[in-house]
mmCIF file of C-alpha atoms and ligand atoms in Angstrom:
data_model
loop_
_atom_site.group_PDB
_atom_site.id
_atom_site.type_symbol
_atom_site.label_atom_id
_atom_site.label_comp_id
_atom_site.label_asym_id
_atom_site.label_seq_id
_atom_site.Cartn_x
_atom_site.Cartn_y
_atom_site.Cartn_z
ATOM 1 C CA UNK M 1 62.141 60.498 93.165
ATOM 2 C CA UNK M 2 63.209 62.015 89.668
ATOM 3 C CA UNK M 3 65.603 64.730 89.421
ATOM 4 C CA UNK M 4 64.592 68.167 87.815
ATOM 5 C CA UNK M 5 66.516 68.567 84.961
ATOM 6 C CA UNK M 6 68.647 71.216 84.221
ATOM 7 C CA UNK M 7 67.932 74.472 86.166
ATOM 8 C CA UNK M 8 69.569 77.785 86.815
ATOM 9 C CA UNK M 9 71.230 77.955 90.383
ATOM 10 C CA UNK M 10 71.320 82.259 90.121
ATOM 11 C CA UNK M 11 68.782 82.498 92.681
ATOM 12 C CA UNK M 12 69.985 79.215 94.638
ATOM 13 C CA UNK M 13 73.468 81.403 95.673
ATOM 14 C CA UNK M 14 73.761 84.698 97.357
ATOM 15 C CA UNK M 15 76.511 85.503 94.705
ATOM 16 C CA UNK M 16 74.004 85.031 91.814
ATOM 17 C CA UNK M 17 76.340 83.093 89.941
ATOM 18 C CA UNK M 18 74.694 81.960 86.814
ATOM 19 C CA UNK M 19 75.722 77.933 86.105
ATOM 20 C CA UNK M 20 73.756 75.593 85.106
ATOM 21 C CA UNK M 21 72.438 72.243 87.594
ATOM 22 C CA UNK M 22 71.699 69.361 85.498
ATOM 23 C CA UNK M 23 70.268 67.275 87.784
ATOM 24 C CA UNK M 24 68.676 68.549 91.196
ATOM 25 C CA UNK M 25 66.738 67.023 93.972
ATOM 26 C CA UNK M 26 64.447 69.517 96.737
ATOM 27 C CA UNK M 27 64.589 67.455 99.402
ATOM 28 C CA UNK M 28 61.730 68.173 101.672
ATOM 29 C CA UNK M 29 62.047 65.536 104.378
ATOM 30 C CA UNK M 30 64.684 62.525 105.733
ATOM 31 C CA UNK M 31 62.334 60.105 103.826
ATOM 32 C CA UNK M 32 63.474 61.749 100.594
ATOM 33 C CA UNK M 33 66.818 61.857 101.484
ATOM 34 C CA UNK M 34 66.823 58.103 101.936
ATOM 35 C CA UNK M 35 64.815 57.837 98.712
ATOM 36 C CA UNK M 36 67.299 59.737 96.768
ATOM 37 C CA UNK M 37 70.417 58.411 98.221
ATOM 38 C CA UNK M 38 69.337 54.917 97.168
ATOM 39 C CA UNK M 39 68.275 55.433 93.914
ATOM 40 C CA UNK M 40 69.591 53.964 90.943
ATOM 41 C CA UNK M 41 70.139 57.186 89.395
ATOM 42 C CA UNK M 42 72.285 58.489 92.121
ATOM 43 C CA UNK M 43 74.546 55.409 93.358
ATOM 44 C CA UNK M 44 77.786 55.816 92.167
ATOM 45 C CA UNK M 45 77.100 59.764 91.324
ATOM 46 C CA UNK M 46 79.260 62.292 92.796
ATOM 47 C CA UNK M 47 76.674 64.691 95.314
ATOM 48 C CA UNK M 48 76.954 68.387 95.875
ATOM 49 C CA UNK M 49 74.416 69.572 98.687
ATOM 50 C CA UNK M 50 73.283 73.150 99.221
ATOM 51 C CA UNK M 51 71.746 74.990 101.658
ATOM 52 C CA UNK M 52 71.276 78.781 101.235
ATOM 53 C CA UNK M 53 74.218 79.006 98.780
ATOM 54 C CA UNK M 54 75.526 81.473 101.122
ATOM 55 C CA UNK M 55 79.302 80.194 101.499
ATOM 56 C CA UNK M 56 79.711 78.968 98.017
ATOM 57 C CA UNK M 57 81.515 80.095 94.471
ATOM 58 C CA UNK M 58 79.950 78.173 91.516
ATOM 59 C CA UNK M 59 83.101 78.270 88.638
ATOM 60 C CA UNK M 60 81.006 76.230 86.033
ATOM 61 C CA UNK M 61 77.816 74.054 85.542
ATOM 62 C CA UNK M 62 77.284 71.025 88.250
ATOM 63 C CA UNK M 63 77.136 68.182 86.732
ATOM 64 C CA UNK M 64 77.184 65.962 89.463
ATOM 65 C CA UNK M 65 73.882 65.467 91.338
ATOM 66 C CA UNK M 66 72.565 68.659 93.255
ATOM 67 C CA UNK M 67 70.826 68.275 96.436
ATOM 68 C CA UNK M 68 69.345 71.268 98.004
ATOM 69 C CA UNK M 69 68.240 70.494 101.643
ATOM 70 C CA UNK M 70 64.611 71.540 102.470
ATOM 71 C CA UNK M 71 63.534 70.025 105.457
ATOM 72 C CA UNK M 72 61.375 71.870 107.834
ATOM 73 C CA UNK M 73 60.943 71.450 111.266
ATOM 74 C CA UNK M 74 61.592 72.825 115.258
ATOM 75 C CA UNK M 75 60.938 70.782 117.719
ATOM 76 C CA UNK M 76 61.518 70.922 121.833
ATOM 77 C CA UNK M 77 63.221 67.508 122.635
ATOM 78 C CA UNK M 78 63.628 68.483 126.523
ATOM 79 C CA UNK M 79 63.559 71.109 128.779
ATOM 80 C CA UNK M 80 64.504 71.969 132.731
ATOM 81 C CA UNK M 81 64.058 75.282 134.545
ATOM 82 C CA UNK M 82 67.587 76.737 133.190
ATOM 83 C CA UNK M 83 68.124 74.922 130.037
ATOM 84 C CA UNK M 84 66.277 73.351 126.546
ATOM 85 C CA UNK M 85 67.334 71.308 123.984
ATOM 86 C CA UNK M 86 65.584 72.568 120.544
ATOM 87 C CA UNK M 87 65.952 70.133 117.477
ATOM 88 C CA UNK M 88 65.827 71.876 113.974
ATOM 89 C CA UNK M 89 65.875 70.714 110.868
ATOM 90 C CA UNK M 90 68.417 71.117 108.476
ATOM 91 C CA UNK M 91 66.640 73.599 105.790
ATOM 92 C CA UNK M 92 65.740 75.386 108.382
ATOM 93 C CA UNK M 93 66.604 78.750 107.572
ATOM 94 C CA UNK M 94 68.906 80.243 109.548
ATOM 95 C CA UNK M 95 67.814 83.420 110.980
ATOM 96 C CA UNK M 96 64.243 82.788 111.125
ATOM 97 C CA UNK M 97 65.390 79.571 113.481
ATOM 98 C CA UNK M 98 67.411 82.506 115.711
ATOM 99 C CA UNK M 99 63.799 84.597 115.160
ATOM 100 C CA UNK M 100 61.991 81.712 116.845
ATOM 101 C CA UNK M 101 64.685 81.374 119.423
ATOM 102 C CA UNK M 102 64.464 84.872 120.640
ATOM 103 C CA UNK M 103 60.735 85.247 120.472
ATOM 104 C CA UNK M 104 60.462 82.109 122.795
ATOM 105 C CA UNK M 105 63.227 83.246 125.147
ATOM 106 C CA UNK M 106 65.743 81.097 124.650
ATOM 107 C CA UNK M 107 68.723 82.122 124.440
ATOM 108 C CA UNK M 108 72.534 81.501 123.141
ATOM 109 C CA UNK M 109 72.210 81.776 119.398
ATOM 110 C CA UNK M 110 71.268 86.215 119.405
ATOM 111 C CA UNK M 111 74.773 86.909 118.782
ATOM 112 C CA UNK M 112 74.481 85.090 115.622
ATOM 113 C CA UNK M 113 71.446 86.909 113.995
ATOM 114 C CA UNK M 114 71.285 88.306 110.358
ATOM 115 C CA UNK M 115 73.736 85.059 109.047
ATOM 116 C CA UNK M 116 72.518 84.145 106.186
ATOM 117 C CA UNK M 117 72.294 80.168 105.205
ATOM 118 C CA UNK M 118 70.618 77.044 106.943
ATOM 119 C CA UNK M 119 70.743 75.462 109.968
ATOM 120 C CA UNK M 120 72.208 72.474 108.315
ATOM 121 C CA UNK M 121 74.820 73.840 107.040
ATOM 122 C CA UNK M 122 75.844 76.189 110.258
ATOM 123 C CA UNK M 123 78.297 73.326 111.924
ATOM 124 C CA UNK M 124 79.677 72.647 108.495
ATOM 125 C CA UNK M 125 82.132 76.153 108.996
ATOM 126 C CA UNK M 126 81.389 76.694 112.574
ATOM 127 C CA UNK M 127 79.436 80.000 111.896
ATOM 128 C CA UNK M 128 80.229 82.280 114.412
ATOM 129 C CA UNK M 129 79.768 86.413 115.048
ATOM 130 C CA UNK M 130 80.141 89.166 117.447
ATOM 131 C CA UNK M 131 82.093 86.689 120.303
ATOM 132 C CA UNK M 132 79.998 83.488 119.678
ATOM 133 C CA UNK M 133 80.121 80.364 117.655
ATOM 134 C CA UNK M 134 77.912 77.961 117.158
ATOM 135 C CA UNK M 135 79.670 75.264 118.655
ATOM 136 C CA UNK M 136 79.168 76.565 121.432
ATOM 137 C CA UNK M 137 75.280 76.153 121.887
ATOM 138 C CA UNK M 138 75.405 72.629 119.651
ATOM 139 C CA UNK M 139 74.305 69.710 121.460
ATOM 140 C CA UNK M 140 74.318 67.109 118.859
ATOM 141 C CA UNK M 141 73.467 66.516 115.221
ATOM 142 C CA UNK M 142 71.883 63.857 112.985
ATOM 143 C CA UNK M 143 73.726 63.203 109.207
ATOM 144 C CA UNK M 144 73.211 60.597 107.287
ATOM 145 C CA UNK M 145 76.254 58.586 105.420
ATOM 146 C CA UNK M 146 76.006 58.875 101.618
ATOM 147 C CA UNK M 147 77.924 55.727 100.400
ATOM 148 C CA UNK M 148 75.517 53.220 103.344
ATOM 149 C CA UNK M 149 72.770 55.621 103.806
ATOM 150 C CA UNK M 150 72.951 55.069 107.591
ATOM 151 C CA UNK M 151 72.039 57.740 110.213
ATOM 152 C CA UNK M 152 74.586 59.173 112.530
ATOM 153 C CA UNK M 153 74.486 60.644 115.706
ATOM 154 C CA UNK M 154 77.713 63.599 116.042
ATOM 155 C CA UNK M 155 78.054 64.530 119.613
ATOM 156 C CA UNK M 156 79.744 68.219 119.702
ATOM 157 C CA UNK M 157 82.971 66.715 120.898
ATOM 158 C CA UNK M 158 82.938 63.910 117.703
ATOM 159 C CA UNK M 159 82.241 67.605 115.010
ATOM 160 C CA UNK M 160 86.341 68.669 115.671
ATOM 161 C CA UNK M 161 84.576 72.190 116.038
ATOM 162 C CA UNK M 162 87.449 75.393 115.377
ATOM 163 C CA UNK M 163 87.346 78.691 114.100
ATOM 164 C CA UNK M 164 85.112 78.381 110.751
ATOM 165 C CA UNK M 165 85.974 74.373 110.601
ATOM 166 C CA UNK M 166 84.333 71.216 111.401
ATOM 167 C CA UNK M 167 85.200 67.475 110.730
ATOM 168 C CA UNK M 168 82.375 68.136 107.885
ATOM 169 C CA UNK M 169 85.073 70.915 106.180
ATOM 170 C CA UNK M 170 87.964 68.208 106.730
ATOM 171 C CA UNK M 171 87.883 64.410 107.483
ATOM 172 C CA UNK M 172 84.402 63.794 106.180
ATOM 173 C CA UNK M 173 84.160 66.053 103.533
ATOM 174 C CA UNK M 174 81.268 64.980 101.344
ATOM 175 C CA UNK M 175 80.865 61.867 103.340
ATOM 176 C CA UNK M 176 77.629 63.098 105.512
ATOM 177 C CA UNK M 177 74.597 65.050 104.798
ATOM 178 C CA UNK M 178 73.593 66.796 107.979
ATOM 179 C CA UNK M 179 69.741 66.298 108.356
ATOM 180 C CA UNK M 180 68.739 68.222 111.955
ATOM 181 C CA UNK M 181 71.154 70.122 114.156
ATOM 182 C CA UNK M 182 70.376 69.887 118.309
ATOM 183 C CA UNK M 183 70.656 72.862 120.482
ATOM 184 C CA UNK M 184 71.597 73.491 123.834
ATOM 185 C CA UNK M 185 70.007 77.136 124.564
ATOM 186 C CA UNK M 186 69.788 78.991 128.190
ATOM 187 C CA UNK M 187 66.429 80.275 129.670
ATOM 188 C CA UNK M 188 68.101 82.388 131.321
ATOM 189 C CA UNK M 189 69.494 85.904 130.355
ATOM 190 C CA UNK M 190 73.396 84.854 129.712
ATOM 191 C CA UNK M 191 74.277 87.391 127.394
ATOM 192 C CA UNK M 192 77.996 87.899 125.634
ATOM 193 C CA UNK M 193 78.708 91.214 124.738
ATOM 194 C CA UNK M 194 82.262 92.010 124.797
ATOM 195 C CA UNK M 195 82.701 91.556 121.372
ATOM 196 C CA UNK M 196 83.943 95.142 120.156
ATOM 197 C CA UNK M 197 80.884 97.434 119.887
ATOM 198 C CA UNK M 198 78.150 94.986 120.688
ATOM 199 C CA UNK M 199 77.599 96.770 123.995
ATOM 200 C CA UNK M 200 77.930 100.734 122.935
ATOM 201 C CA UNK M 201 75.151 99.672 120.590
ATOM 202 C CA UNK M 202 72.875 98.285 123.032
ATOM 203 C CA UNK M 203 73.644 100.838 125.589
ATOM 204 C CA UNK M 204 70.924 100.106 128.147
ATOM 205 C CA UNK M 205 70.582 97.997 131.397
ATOM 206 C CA UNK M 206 70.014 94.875 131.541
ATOM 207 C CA UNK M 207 69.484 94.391 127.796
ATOM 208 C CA UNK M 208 66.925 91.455 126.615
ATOM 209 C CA UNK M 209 68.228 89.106 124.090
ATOM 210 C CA UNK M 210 65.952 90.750 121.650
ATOM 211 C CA UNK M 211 68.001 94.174 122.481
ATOM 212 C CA UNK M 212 70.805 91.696 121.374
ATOM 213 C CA UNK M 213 69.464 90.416 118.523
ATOM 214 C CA UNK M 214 68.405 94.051 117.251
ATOM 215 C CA UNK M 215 71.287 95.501 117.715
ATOM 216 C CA UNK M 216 73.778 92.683 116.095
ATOM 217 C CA UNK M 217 71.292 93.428 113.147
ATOM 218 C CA UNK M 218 71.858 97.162 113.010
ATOM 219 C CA UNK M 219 75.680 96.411 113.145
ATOM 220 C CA UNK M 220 75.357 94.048 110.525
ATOM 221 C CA UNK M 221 73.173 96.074 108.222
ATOM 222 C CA UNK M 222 75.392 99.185 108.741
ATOM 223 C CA UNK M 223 78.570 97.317 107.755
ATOM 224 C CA UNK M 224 77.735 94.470 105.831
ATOM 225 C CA UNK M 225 75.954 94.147 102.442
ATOM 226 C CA UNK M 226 72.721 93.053 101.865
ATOM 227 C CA UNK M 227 72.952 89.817 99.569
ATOM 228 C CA UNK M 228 70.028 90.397 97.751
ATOM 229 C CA UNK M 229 70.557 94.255 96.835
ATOM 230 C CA UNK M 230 74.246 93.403 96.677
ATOM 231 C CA UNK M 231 76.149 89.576 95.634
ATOM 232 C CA UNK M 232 77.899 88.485 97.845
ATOM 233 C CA UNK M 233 78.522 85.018 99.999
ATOM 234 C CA UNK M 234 80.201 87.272 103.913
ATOM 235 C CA UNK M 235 83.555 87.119 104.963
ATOM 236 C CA UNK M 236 85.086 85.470 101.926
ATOM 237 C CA UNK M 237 88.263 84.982 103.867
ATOM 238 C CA UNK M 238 89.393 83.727 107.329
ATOM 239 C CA UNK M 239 90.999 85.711 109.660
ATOM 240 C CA UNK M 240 94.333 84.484 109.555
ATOM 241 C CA UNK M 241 96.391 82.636 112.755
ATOM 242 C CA UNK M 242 100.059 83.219 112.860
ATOM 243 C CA UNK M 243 102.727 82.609 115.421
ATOM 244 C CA UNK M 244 103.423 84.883 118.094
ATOM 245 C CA UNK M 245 106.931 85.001 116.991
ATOM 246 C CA UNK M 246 105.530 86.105 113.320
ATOM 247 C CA UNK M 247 103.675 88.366 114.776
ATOM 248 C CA UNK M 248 106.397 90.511 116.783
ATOM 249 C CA UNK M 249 108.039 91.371 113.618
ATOM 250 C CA UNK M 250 104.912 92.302 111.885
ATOM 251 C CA UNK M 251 103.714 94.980 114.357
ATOM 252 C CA UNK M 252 106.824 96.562 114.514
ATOM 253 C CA UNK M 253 106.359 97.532 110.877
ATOM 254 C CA UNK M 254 102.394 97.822 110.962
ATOM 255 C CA UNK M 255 101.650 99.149 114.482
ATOM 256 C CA UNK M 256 98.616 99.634 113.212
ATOM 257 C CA UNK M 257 97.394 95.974 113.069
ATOM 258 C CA UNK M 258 94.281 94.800 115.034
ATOM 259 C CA UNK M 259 95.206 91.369 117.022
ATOM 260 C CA UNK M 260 93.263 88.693 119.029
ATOM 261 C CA UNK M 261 95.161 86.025 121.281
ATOM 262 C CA UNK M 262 94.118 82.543 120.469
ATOM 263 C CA UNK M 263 95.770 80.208 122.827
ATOM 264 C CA UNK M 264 98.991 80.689 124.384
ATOM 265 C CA UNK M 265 100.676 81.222 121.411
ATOM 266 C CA UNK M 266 99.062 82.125 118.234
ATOM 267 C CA UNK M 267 97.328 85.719 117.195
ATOM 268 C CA UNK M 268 94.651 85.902 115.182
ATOM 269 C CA UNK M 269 95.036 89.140 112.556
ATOM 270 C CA UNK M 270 92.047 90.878 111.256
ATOM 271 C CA UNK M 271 92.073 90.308 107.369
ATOM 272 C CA UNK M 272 89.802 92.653 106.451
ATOM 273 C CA UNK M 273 92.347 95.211 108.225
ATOM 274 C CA UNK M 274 95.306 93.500 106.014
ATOM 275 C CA UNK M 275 92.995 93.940 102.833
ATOM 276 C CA UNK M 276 92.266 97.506 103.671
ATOM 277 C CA UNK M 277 95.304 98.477 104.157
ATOM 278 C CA UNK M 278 96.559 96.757 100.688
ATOM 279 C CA UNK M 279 94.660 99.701 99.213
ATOM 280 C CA UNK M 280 91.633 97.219 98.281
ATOM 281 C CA UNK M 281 88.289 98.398 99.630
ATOM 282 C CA UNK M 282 85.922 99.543 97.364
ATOM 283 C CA UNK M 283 88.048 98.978 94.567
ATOM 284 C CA UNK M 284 85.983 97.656 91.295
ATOM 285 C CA UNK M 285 86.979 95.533 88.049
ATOM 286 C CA UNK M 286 85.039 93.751 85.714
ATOM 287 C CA UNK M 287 81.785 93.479 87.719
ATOM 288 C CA UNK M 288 83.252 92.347 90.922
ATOM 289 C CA UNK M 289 84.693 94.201 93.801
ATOM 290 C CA UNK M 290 85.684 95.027 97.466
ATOM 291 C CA UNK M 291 82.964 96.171 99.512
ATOM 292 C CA UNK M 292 83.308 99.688 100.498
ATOM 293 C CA UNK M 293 82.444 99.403 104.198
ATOM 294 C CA UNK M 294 84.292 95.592 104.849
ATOM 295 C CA UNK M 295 87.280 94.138 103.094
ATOM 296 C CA UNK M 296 86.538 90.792 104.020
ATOM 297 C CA UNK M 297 83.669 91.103 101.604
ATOM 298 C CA UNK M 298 83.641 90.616 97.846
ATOM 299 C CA UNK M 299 80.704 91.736 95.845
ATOM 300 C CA UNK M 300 79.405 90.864 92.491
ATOM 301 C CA UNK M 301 78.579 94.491 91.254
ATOM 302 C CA UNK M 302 77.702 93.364 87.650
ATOM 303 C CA UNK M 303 77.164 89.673 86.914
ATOM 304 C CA UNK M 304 80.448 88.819 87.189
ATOM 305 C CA UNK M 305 81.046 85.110 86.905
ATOM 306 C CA UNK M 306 82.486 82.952 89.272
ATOM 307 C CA UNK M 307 85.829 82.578 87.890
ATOM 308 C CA UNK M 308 86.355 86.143 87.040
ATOM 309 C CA UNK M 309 85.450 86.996 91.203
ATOM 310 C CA UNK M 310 87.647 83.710 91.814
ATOM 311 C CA UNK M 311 90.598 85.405 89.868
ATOM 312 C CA UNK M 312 90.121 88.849 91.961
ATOM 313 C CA UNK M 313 89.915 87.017 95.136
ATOM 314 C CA UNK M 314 93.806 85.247 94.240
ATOM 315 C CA UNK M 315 94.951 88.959 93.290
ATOM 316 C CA UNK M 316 93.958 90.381 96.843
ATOM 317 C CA UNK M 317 95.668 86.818 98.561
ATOM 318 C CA UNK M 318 99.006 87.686 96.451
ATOM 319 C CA UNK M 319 98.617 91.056 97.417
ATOM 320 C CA UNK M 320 98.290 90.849 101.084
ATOM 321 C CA UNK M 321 101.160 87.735 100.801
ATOM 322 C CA UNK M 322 103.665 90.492 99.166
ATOM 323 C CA UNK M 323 102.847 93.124 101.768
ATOM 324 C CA UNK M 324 102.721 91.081 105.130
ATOM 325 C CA UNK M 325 104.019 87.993 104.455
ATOM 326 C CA UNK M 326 100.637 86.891 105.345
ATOM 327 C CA UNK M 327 98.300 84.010 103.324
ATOM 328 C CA UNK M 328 94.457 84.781 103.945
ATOM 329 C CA UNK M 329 92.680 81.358 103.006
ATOM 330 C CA UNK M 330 88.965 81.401 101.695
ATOM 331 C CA UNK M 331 86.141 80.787 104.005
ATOM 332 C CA UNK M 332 83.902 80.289 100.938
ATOM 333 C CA UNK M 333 84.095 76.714 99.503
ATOM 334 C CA UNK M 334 84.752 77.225 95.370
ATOM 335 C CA UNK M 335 82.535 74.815 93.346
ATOM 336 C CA UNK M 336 84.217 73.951 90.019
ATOM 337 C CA UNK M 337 83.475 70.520 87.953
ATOM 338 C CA UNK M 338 86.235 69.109 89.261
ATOM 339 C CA UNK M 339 85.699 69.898 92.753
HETATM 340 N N1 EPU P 1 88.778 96.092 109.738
HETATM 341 C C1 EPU P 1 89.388 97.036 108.960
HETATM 342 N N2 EPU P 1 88.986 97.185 107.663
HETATM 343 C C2 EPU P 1 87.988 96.439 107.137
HETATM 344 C C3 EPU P 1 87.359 95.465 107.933
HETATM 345 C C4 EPU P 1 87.772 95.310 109.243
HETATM 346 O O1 EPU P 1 90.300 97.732 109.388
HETATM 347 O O2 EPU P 1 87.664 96.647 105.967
HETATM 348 C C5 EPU P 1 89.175 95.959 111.139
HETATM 349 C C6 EPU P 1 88.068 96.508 112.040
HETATM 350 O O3 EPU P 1 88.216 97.865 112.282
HETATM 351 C C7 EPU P 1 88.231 95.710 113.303
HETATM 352 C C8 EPU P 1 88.768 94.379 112.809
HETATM 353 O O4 EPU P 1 89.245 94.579 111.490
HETATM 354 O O5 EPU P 1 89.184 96.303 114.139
HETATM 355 C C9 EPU P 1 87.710 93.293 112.859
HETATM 356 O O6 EPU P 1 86.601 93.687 112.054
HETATM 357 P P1 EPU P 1 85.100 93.157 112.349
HETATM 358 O O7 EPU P 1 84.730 93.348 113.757
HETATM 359 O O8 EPU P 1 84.211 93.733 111.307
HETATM 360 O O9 EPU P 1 85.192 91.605 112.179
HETATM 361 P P2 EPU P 1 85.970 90.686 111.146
HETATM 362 O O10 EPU P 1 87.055 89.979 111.864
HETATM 363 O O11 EPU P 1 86.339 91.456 109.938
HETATM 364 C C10 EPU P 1 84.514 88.577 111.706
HETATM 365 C C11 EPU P 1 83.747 87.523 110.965
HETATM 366 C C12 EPU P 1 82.400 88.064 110.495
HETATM 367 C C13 EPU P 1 81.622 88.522 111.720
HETATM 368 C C14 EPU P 1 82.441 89.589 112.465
HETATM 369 C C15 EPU P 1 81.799 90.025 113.754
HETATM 370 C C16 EPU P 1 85.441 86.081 109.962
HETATM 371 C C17 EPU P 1 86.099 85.631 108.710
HETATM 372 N N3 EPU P 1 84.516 87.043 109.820
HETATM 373 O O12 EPU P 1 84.820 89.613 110.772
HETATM 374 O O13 EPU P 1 81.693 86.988 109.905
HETATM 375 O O14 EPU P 1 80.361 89.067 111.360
HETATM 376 O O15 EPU P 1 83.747 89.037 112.802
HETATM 377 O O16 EPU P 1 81.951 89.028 114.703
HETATM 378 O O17 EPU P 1 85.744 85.560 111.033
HETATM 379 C C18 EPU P 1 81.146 85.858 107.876
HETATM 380 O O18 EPU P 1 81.733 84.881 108.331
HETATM 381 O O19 EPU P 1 80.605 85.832 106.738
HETATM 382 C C19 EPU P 1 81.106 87.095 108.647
HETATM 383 C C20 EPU P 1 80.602 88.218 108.150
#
């Protein structure tokens, strides 16, 4: 396989960042991947893979070899009375995999419809939404080593699964190309709904997972901004984790403050909330901005590039720092040459 030369990756990332790929492979199967990881063009080349662009910054041009995962397939591997294990490739895309879940009645991944992305790439931050994550419905997955080229089996216990990481965030970082991602979904109706207004939404008995999977769309649609009307990559921070201890002297000066246990002895903090109340949402400058409806979101209003919204996402992390004493990491990765 020969890579395209040169192409524009605007339309390859929900922020429509403009760079410049100089050398991209479509990968439409595992037989390419093989084919491309052991050609002579490749070996010894630094690889970038993408999936729906959906978590990433682009600060310059790539020139390091592009891979952009576009392997099809969903397969039934096994199935009992209560459960199935569904197989789906990694280009997948996301939502139209949690589309084909719903429609067949299986159920686990409703909570999680409207991401945008692939399925390969949902272990890499542990996507997760309205009280579920996906590590919790992963069986296993198949990724293939980029230096050998050898196929790996990752049992969910072997992925280091946590809140928006994976061992594919950390240890092996640009070691593994996932290739399918296994599922373990219920045929029965085990729905979560606690998750803040999830129920009030659905308000009916005995809700179907379809009622879920509408109404975590409605939610989403009403708060969060369409990516192709509207730039934008999500939540382009974490919710940060501080101490217990930390946070008893915060809430005494912001009673206000939204707060989720997480363990025995850590709170989670709701960063939007700490960017909202720096005075931030729907604030504008130089094309990019705050979304007016969620702080967590950044939006490229007028073809901003990626190191001006990079620049305006370090502002709001100062500013939150000064207020609360408080650092908000990124959840979106930041692509720059020397990345
Ligand atoms: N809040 C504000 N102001 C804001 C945004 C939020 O005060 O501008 C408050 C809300 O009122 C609420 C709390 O913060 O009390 C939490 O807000 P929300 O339920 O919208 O969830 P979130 O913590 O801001 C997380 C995920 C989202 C996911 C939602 C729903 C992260 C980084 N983000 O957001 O994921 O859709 O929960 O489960 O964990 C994504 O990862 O791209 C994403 C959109």
């Amino acid at each position: 396989m020969k890579p395209v030369q040169k192409i524009s990756l605007k339309e390859y990332n929900t922020f429509n960042i403009d760079v410049n790929a100089l050398y991209s492979f479509f990968c439409k199967s595992e037989k390419d991947l093989f084919e491309i990881l052991k050609s002579d063009f490749v070996r010894e080349k630094k690889i970038i893979i993408l999936g729906g662009g959906s978590n990433l910054l682009f600060t310059g041009d790539v020139e390091d070899v592009l891979i952009l995962m576009r392997n099809k397939g969903i397969e039934i591997v096994e199935k009992d009375k209560e459960t199935v294990f569904v197989k789906a490739s990694a280009g997948e895309i996301w939502d139209e995999f949690v589309d084909w879940c719903v429609n067949n009645s299986y159920g686990g991944i409703e909570n999680l419809s409207l991401i945008p992305g692939t399925v390969g790439a949902s272990p890499v931050q542990n996507i997760g939404a309205y009280g579920v994550e996906v590590k919790d419905v992963i069986e296993e997955l198949e990724a293939v080593n980029i230096k050998t080229g050898e196929k790996k089996v990752f049992k969910n216990i072997e992925c280091n699964f946590a809140y928006r990481s994976s061992i594919f965030k950390n240890e092996l970082k640009k070691q593994y190309i996932i290739i399918n991602v296994t599922f373990k979904l219920s045929k029965l109706s085990k729905l979560t709904l606690a998750y803040g207004n999830l129920q009030n939404e659905i308000n009916k008995n005995n809700p179907s997972i379809r009622d879920v999977r509408e109404a975590v769309i409605r939610i989403r649609e009403s708060k969060l901004p369409n990516p192709k009307l509207l730039p934008n990559a999500g939540s382009f921070f974490k919710n940060p984790i501080i101490s217990n201890q930390q946070f008893e002297t915060l809430i005494q000066k912001f009673p206000e403050l939204v707060s989720f246990p997480v363990g025995e002895n850590k709170i989670k903090l709701a960063a939007g909330q700490l960017i909202d109340l720096c005075g931030f949402k729907g604030q504008k400058e130089k094309g990019v901005g705050v979304h007016e409806k969620q702080a967590l979101v950044i939006v490229n209003y007028d073809n901003a590039d990626g190191k001006t919204i990079l620049k305006f996402s370090e502002k709001i992390q100062q500013s939150v720092f000064e207020k609360f004493n408080v650092k908000i990491e990124r959840e979106i990765n930041v692509y720059s040459a020397e990345f």
